[in-house]
PDB file of C-alpha atoms in Angstrom:
ATOM      1  CA  GLN S  71      14.864 159.527 146.283  1.00 61.00           C
ATOM      2  CA  GLY S  72      18.106 158.004 147.449  1.00 71.00           C
ATOM      3  CA  GLN S  73      19.952 161.308 147.612  1.00 91.00           C
ATOM      4  CA  LEU S  74      22.990 161.288 149.851  1.00 94.00           C
ATOM      5  CA  VAL S  75      24.744 164.040 151.778  1.00 93.00           C
ATOM      6  CA  GLU S  76      28.155 163.329 153.240  1.00 94.00           C
ATOM      7  CA  SER S  77      30.075 165.155 155.926  1.00 94.00           C
ATOM      8  CA  GLY S  78      33.022 164.716 158.256  1.00 96.00           C
ATOM      9  CA  GLY S  79      36.110 164.751 156.081  1.00 95.00           C
ATOM     10  CA  GLY S  80      39.165 166.820 156.816  1.00 97.00           C
ATOM     11  CA  LEU S  81      42.845 166.865 157.655  1.00 98.00           C
ATOM     12  CA  VAL S  82      44.143 164.578 160.376  1.00 98.00           C
ATOM     13  CA  GLN S  83      47.566 163.433 161.523  1.00 98.00           C
ATOM     14  CA  PRO S  84      48.665 159.823 161.174  1.00 98.00           C
ATOM     15  CA  GLY S  85      47.223 157.789 164.012  1.00 98.00           C
ATOM     16  CA  GLY S  86      44.258 160.109 164.361  1.00 98.00           C
ATOM     17  CA  SER S  87      40.546 159.518 163.929  1.00 98.00           C
ATOM     18  CA  LEU S  88      37.683 160.887 161.875  1.00 98.00           C
ATOM     19  CA  ARG S  89      34.018 160.013 161.562  1.00 98.00           C
ATOM     20  CA  LEU S  90      32.205 160.348 158.266  1.00 98.00           C
ATOM     21  CA  SER S  91      28.433 160.645 158.042  1.00 98.00           C
ATOM     22  CA  CYS S  92      26.119 159.950 155.143  1.00 97.00           C
ATOM     23  CA  ALA S  93      22.504 161.051 155.426  1.00 96.00           C
ATOM     24  CA  ALA S  94      20.018 159.506 153.001  1.00 94.00           C
ATOM     25  CA  SER S  95      16.826 161.216 151.853  1.00 92.00           C
ATOM     26  CA  GLY S  96      14.692 158.124 152.377  1.00 88.00           C
ATOM     27  CA  SER S  97      14.549 155.051 154.547  1.00 91.00           C
ATOM     28  CA  ILE S  98      17.843 153.195 154.483  1.00 91.00           C
ATOM     29  CA  LEU S  99      15.957 149.966 155.136  1.00 90.00           C
ATOM     30  CA  SER S 100      14.584 150.236 151.591  1.00 90.00           C
ATOM     31  CA  LEU S 101      18.136 149.806 150.290  1.00 92.00           C
ATOM     32  CA  ASN S 102      19.958 146.577 149.560  1.00 94.00           C
ATOM     33  CA  ALA S 103      23.051 148.068 151.157  1.00 95.00           C
ATOM     34  CA  MET S 104      24.929 151.237 151.930  1.00 96.00           C
ATOM     35  CA  GLY S 105      28.642 151.504 151.581  1.00 96.00           C
ATOM     36  CA  TRP S 106      31.679 153.699 151.718  1.00 98.00           C
ATOM     37  CA  TYR S 107      34.124 153.773 148.852  1.00 98.00           C
ATOM     38  CA  ARG S 108      37.253 155.807 148.334  1.00 98.00           C
ATOM     39  CA  GLN S 109      39.334 157.033 145.453  1.00 98.00           C
ATOM     40  CA  ALA S 110      42.912 158.147 145.858  1.00 96.00           C
ATOM     41  CA  PRO S 111      44.640 160.285 143.208  1.00 92.00           C
ATOM     42  CA  GLY S 112      45.513 158.196 140.194  1.00 94.00           C
ATOM     43  CA  LYS S 113      43.747 155.118 141.514  1.00 96.00           C
ATOM     44  CA  GLN S 114      40.431 153.425 140.930  1.00 97.00           C
ATOM     45  CA  ARG S 115      37.549 153.761 143.333  1.00 97.00           C
ATOM     46  CA  GLU S 116      37.560 150.922 145.847  1.00 98.00           C
ATOM     47  CA  LEU S 117      35.164 149.542 148.399  1.00 98.00           C
ATOM     48  CA  VAL S 118      36.013 150.419 152.005  1.00 98.00           C
ATOM     49  CA  ALA S 119      33.050 149.083 153.963  1.00 98.00           C
ATOM     50  CA  VAL S 120      29.454 148.046 153.388  1.00 98.00           C
ATOM     51  CA  ILE S 121      26.432 147.367 155.562  1.00 97.00           C
ATOM     52  CA  THR S 122      23.500 145.424 154.150  1.00 97.00           C
ATOM     53  CA  ARG S 123      19.811 145.755 154.894  1.00 96.00           C
ATOM     54  CA  ASP S 124      19.998 143.012 157.520  1.00 96.00           C
ATOM     55  CA  GLY S 125      23.001 144.636 159.191  1.00 96.00           C
ATOM     56  CA  THR S 126      25.756 142.439 157.830  1.00 97.00           C
ATOM     57  CA  VAL S 127      29.025 144.348 157.495  1.00 98.00           C
ATOM     58  CA  ASN S 128      32.097 143.766 155.368  1.00 98.00           C
ATOM     59  CA  TYR S 129      35.394 145.605 155.132  1.00 98.00           C
ATOM     60  CA  ALA S 130      38.310 145.920 152.794  1.00 98.00           C
ATOM     61  CA  HIS S 131      41.287 144.040 154.148  1.00 98.00           C
ATOM     62  CA  SER S 132      43.296 147.250 154.361  1.00 97.00           C
ATOM     63  CA  VAL S 133      40.902 148.850 156.864  1.00 98.00           C
ATOM     64  CA  LYS S 134      39.718 145.854 158.864  1.00 98.00           C
ATOM     65  CA  GLY S 135      40.229 146.430 162.563  1.00 98.00           C
ATOM     66  CA  ARG S 136      40.642 150.189 162.107  1.00 98.00           C
ATOM     67  CA  PHE S 137      37.383 151.320 160.480  1.00 98.00           C
ATOM     68  CA  THR S 138      33.840 150.652 161.636  1.00 98.00           C
ATOM     69  CA  ILE S 139      30.680 151.129 159.600  1.00 98.00           C
ATOM     70  CA  SER S 140      27.443 151.636 161.488  1.00 98.00           C
ATOM     71  CA  ARG S 141      23.982 153.076 160.958  1.00 97.00           C
ATOM     72  CA  ASP S 142      21.235 154.969 162.717  1.00 97.00           C
ATOM     73  CA  ILE S 143      18.015 153.755 161.130  1.00 95.00           C
ATOM     74  CA  ALA S 144      15.897 156.466 162.753  1.00 96.00           C
ATOM     75  CA  LYS S 145      18.132 159.146 161.223  1.00 96.00           C
ATOM     76  CA  ASN S 146      18.603 157.328 157.891  1.00 95.00           C
ATOM     77  CA  THR S 147      22.310 157.853 158.348  1.00 97.00           C
ATOM     78  CA  VAL S 148      25.351 155.647 157.930  1.00 97.00           C
ATOM     79  CA  TYR S 149      28.674 156.373 159.599  1.00 98.00           C
ATOM     80  CA  LEU S 150      32.264 155.409 159.015  1.00 98.00           C
ATOM     81  CA  GLN S 151      34.428 155.642 162.102  1.00 98.00           C
ATOM     82  CA  MET S 152      38.056 155.712 161.048  1.00 98.00           C
ATOM     83  CA  ASN S 153      40.756 155.133 163.657  1.00 98.00           C
ATOM     84  CA  SER S 154      44.513 154.713 163.429  1.00 98.00           C
ATOM     85  CA  LEU S 155      44.523 156.584 160.157  1.00 98.00           C
ATOM     86  CA  LYS S 156      47.478 156.196 157.825  1.00 98.00           C
ATOM     87  CA  PRO S 157      48.729 158.409 154.997  1.00 97.00           C
ATOM     88  CA  GLU S 158      47.587 155.744 152.554  1.00 97.00           C
ATOM     89  CA  ASP S 159      44.012 156.316 153.726  1.00 98.00           C
ATOM     90  CA  THR S 160      44.118 159.718 152.032  1.00 98.00           C
ATOM     91  CA  ALA S 161      41.369 159.812 149.421  1.00 98.00           C
ATOM     92  CA  VAL S 162      37.994 161.192 148.507  1.00 98.00           C
ATOM     93  CA  TYR S 163      35.428 159.077 150.327  1.00 98.00           C
ATOM     94  CA  TYR S 164      32.067 158.446 148.690  1.00 97.00           C
ATOM     95  CA  CYS S 165      28.873 157.130 150.189  1.00 97.00           C
ATOM     96  CA  ASN S 166      26.830 154.703 148.087  1.00 96.00           C
ATOM     97  CA  ALA S 167      23.188 153.681 148.225  1.00 94.00           C
ATOM     98  CA  ASP S 168      22.401 150.420 146.461  1.00 93.00           C
ATOM     99  CA  ARG S 169      18.798 149.908 145.511  1.00 90.00           C
ATOM    100  CA  LEU S 170      19.408 147.986 142.354  1.00 89.00           C
ATOM    101  CA  PRO S 171      17.724 147.468 139.969  1.00 88.00           C
ATOM    102  CA  PHE S 172      16.032 150.809 140.675  1.00 89.00           C
ATOM    103  CA  TYR S 173      19.050 152.970 141.390  1.00 88.00           C
ATOM    104  CA  ASN S 174      22.602 153.042 142.623  1.00 90.00           C
ATOM    105  CA  ASN S 175      23.394 156.513 143.945  1.00 94.00           C
ATOM    106  CA  TRP S 176      26.557 158.275 145.080  1.00 95.00           C
ATOM    107  CA  GLY S 177      27.229 161.132 147.415  1.00 95.00           C
ATOM    108  CA  GLN S 178      29.277 164.142 146.414  1.00 95.00           C
ATOM    109  CA  GLY S 179      32.400 162.866 148.139  1.00 96.00           C
ATOM    110  CA  THR S 180      34.345 164.142 151.105  1.00 97.00           C
ATOM    111  CA  LEU S 181      38.110 164.535 151.203  1.00 97.00           C
ATOM    112  CA  VAL S 182      40.128 162.828 153.906  1.00 98.00           C
ATOM    113  CA  THR S 183      43.772 163.823 154.146  1.00 98.00           C
ATOM    114  CA  VAL S 184      46.127 162.035 156.524  1.00 98.00           C
ATOM    115  CA  SER S 185      49.344 163.978 156.875  1.00 97.00           C
ATOM    116  CA  GLU S 186      51.727 165.488 159.409  1.00 94.00           C
TER     117      GLU S 186
END
């Protein structure tokens, strides 16, 4: 329960776009929240965007206005649309499913590389 499968990473040029997907094994409405985090080489994992059970969204300041988190409840899937990508967005992106206190699960990660 709460298993996550991510997809959509890859190589993109600066200014380009990518969409990440995270499919959950169960109903995402049973979760407190789902989020996207990222970890760049040599840095700590950081929150990128989160969507709560009631649909409230929050973003890191560095991605606000460029990234959009959304969900398809019927497909138990959360998306991260990333536009105007910058080299500093390069990282491994992880999906998170928060159902604390029962579990807090992570996806396997998907690499996003923004480079010429």
